[in-house]
mmCIF file with all atom_site columns, C-alpha atoms in Angstrom:
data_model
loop_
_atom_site.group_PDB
_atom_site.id
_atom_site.type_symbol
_atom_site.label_atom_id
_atom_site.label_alt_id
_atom_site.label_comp_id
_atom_site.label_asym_id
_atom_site.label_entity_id
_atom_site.label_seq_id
_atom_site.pdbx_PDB_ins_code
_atom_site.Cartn_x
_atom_site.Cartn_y
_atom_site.Cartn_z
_atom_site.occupancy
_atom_site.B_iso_or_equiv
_atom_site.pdbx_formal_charge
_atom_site.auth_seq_id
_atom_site.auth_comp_id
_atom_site.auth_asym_id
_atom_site.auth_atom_id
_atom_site.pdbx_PDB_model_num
ATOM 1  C CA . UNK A 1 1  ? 42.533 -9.515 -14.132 1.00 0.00 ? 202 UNK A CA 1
ATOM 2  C CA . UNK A 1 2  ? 43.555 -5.741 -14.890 1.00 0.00 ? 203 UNK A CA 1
ATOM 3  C CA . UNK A 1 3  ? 44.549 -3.948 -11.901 1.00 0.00 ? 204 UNK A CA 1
ATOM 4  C CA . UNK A 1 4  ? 41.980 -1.688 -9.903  1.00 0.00 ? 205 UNK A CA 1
ATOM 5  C CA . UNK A 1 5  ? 41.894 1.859  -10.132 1.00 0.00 ? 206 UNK A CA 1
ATOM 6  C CA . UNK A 1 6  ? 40.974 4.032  -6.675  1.00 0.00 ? 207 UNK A CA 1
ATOM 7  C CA . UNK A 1 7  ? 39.665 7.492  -7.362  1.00 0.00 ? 208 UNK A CA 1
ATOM 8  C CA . UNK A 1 8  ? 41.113 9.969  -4.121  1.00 0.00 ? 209 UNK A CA 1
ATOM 9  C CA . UNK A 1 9  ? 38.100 11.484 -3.136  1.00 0.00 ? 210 UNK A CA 1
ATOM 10 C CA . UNK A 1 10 ? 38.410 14.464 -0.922  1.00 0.00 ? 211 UNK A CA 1
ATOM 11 C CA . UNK A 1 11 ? 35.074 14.811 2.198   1.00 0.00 ? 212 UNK A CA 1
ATOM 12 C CA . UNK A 1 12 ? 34.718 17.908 3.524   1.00 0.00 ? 213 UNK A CA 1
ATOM 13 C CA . UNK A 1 13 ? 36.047 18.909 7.112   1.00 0.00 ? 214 UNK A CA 1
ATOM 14 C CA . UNK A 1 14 ? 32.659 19.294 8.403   1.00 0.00 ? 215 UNK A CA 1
ATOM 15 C CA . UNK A 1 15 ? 31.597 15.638 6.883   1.00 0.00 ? 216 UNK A CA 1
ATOM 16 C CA . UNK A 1 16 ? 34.117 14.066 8.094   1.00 0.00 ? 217 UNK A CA 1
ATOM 17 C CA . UNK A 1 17 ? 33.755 15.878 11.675  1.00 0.00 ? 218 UNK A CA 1
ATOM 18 C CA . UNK A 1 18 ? 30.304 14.551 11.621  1.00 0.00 ? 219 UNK A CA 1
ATOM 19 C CA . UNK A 1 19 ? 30.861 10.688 10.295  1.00 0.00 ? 220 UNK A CA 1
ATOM 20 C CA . UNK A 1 20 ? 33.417 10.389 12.618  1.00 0.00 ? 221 UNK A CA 1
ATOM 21 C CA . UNK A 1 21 ? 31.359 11.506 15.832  1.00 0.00 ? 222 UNK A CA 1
ATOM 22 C CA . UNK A 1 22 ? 27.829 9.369  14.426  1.00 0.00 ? 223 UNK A CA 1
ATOM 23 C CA . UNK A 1 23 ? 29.504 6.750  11.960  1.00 0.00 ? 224 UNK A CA 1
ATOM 24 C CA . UNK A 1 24 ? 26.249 4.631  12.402  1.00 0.00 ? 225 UNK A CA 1
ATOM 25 C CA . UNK A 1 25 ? 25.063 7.671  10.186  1.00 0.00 ? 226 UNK A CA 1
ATOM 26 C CA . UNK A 1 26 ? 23.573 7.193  6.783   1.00 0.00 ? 227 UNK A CA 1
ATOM 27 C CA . UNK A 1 27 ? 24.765 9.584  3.546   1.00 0.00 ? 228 UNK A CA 1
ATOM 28 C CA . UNK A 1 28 ? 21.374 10.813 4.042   1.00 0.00 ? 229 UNK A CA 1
ATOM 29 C CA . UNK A 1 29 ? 21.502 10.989 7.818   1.00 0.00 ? 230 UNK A CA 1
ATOM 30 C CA . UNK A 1 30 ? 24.841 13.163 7.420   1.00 0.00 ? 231 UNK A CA 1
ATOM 31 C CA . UNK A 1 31 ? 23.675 15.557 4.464   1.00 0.00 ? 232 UNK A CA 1
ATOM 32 C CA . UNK A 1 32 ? 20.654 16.509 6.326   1.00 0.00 ? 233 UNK A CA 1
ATOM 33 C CA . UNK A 1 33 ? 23.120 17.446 9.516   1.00 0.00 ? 234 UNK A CA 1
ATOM 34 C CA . UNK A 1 34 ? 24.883 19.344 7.267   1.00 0.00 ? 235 UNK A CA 1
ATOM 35 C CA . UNK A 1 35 ? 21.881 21.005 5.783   1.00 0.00 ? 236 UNK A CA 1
ATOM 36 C CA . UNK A 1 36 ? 20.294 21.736 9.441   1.00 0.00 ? 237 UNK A CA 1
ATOM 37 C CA . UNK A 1 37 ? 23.802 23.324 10.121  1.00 0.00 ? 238 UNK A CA 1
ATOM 38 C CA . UNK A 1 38 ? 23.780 25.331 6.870   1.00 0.00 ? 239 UNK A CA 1
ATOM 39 C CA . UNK A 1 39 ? 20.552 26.889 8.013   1.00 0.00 ? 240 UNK A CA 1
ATOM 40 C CA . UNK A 1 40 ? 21.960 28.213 11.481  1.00 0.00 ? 241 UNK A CA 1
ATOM 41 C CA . UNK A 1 41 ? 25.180 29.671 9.554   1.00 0.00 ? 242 UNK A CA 1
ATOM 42 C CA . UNK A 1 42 ? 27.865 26.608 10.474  1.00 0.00 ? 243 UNK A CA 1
ATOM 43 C CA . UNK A 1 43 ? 29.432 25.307 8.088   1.00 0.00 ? 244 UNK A CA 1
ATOM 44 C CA . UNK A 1 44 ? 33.037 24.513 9.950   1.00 0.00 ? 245 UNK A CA 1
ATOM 45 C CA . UNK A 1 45 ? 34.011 22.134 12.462  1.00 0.00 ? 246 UNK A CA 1
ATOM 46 C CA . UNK A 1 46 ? 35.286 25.123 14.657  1.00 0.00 ? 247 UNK A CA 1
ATOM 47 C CA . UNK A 1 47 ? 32.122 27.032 14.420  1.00 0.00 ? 248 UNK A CA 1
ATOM 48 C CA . UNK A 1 48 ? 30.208 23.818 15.118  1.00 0.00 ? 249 UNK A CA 1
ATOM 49 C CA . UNK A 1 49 ? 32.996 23.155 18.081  1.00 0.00 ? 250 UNK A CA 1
ATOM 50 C CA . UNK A 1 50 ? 32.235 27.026 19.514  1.00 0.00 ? 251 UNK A CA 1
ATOM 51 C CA . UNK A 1 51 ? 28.105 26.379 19.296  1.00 0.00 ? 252 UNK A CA 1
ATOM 52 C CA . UNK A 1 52 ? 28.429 23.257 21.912  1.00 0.00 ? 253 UNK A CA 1
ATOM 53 C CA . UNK A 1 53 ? 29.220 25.697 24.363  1.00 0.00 ? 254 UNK A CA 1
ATOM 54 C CA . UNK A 1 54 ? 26.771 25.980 27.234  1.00 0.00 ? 255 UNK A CA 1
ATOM 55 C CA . UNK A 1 55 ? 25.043 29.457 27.606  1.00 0.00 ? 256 UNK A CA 1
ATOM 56 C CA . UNK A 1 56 ? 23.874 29.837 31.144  1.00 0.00 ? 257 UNK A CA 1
ATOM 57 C CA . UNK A 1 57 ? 22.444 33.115 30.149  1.00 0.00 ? 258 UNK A CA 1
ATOM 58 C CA . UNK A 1 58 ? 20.402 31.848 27.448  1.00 0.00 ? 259 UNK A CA 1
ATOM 59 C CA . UNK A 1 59 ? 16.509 31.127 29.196  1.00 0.00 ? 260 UNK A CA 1
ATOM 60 C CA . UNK A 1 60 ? 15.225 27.849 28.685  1.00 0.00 ? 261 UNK A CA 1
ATOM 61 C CA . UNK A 1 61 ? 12.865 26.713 31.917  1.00 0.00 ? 262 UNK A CA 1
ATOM 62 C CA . UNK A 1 62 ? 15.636 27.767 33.637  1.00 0.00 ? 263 UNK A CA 1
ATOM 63 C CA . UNK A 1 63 ? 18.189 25.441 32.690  1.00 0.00 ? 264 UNK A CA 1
ATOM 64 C CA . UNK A 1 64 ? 21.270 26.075 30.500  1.00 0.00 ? 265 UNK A CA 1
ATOM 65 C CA . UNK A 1 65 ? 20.972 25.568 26.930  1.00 0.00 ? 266 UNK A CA 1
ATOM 66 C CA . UNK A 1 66 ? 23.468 24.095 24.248  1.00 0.00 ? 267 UNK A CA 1
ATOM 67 C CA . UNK A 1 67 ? 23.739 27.453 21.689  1.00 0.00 ? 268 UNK A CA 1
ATOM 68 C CA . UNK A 1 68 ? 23.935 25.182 18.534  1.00 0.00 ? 269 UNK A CA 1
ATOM 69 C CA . UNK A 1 69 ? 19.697 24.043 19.376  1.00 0.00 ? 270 UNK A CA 1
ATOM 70 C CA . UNK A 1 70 ? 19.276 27.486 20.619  1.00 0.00 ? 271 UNK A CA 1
ATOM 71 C CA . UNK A 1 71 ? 20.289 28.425 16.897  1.00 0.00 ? 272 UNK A CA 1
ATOM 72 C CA . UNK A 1 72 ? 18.397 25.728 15.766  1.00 0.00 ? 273 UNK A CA 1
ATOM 73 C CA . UNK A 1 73 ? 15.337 27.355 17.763  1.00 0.00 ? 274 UNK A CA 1
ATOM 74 C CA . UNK A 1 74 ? 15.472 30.603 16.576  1.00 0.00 ? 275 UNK A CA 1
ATOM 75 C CA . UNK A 1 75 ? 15.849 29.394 12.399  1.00 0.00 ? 276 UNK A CA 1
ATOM 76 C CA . UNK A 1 76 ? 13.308 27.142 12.965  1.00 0.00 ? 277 UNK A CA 1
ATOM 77 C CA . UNK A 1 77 ? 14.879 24.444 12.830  1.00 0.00 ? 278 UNK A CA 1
ATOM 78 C CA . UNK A 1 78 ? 14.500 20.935 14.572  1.00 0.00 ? 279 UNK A CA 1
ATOM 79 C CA . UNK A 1 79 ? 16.906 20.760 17.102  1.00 0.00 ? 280 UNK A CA 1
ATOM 80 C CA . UNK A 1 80 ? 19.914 17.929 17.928  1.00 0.00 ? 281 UNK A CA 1
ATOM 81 C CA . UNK A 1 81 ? 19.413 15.365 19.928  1.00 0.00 ? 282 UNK A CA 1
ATOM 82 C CA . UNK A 1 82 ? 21.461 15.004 23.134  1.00 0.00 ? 283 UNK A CA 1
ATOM 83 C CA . UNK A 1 83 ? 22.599 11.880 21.898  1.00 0.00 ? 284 UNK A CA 1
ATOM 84 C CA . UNK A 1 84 ? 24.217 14.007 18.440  1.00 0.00 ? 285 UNK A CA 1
ATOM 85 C CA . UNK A 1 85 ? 25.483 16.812 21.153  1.00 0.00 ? 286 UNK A CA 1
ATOM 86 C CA . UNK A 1 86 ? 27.159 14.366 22.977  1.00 0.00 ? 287 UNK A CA 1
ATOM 87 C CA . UNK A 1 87 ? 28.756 12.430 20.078  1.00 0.00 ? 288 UNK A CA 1
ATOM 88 C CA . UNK A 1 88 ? 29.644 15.865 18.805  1.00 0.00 ? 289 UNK A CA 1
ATOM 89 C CA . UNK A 1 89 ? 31.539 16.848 22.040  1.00 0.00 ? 290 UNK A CA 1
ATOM 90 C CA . UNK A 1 90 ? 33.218 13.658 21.902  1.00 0.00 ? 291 UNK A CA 1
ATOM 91 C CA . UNK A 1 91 ? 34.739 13.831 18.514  1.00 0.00 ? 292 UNK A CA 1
ATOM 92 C CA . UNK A 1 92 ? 35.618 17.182 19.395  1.00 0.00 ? 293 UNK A CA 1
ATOM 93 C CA . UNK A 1 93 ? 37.862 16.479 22.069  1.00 0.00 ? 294 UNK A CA 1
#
């Protein structure tokens, strides 16, 4: 048998930031993360690390809101679930 070439392929920082936090994910499961964070204007791990901040002074019912679904909110588009947040938060620690 001839040997086996590997081809070095390179993932994104963002990719990998978000297989490693939900590595149950699918391909599909990650690109449309990626897109959803495209829309809101992330598109690095730091800028996705700053948007799981907290904003008490952002109006929700009341209650404190994660920015990253508040800038999900206002592009229209479908926010995380806590479950991603959390995983998020954990990988970024």
């Amino acid at each position: 048998m001839g040997s086996a070439e590997w081809e070095t392929v390179e993932e994104p920082e963002l990719r990998r930031f978000l297989r490693g936090a939900k590595p149950d994910w699918r391909a599909s499961d990650l690109a449309a993360a990626e897109s959803k964070l495209k829309r809101v204007g992330i598109d690095k791990v730091e800028a996705l690390v700053q948007a799981l901040t907290v904003d008490c002074r952002i109006a929700g019912y009341g209650q404190p809101r994660v920015v990253l679904n508040e800038m999900c909110e206002i592009e229209d588009v479908v926010p995380f679930s806590s479950a991603a947040i959390d995983a998020f938060r954990v990988q970024a620690a």
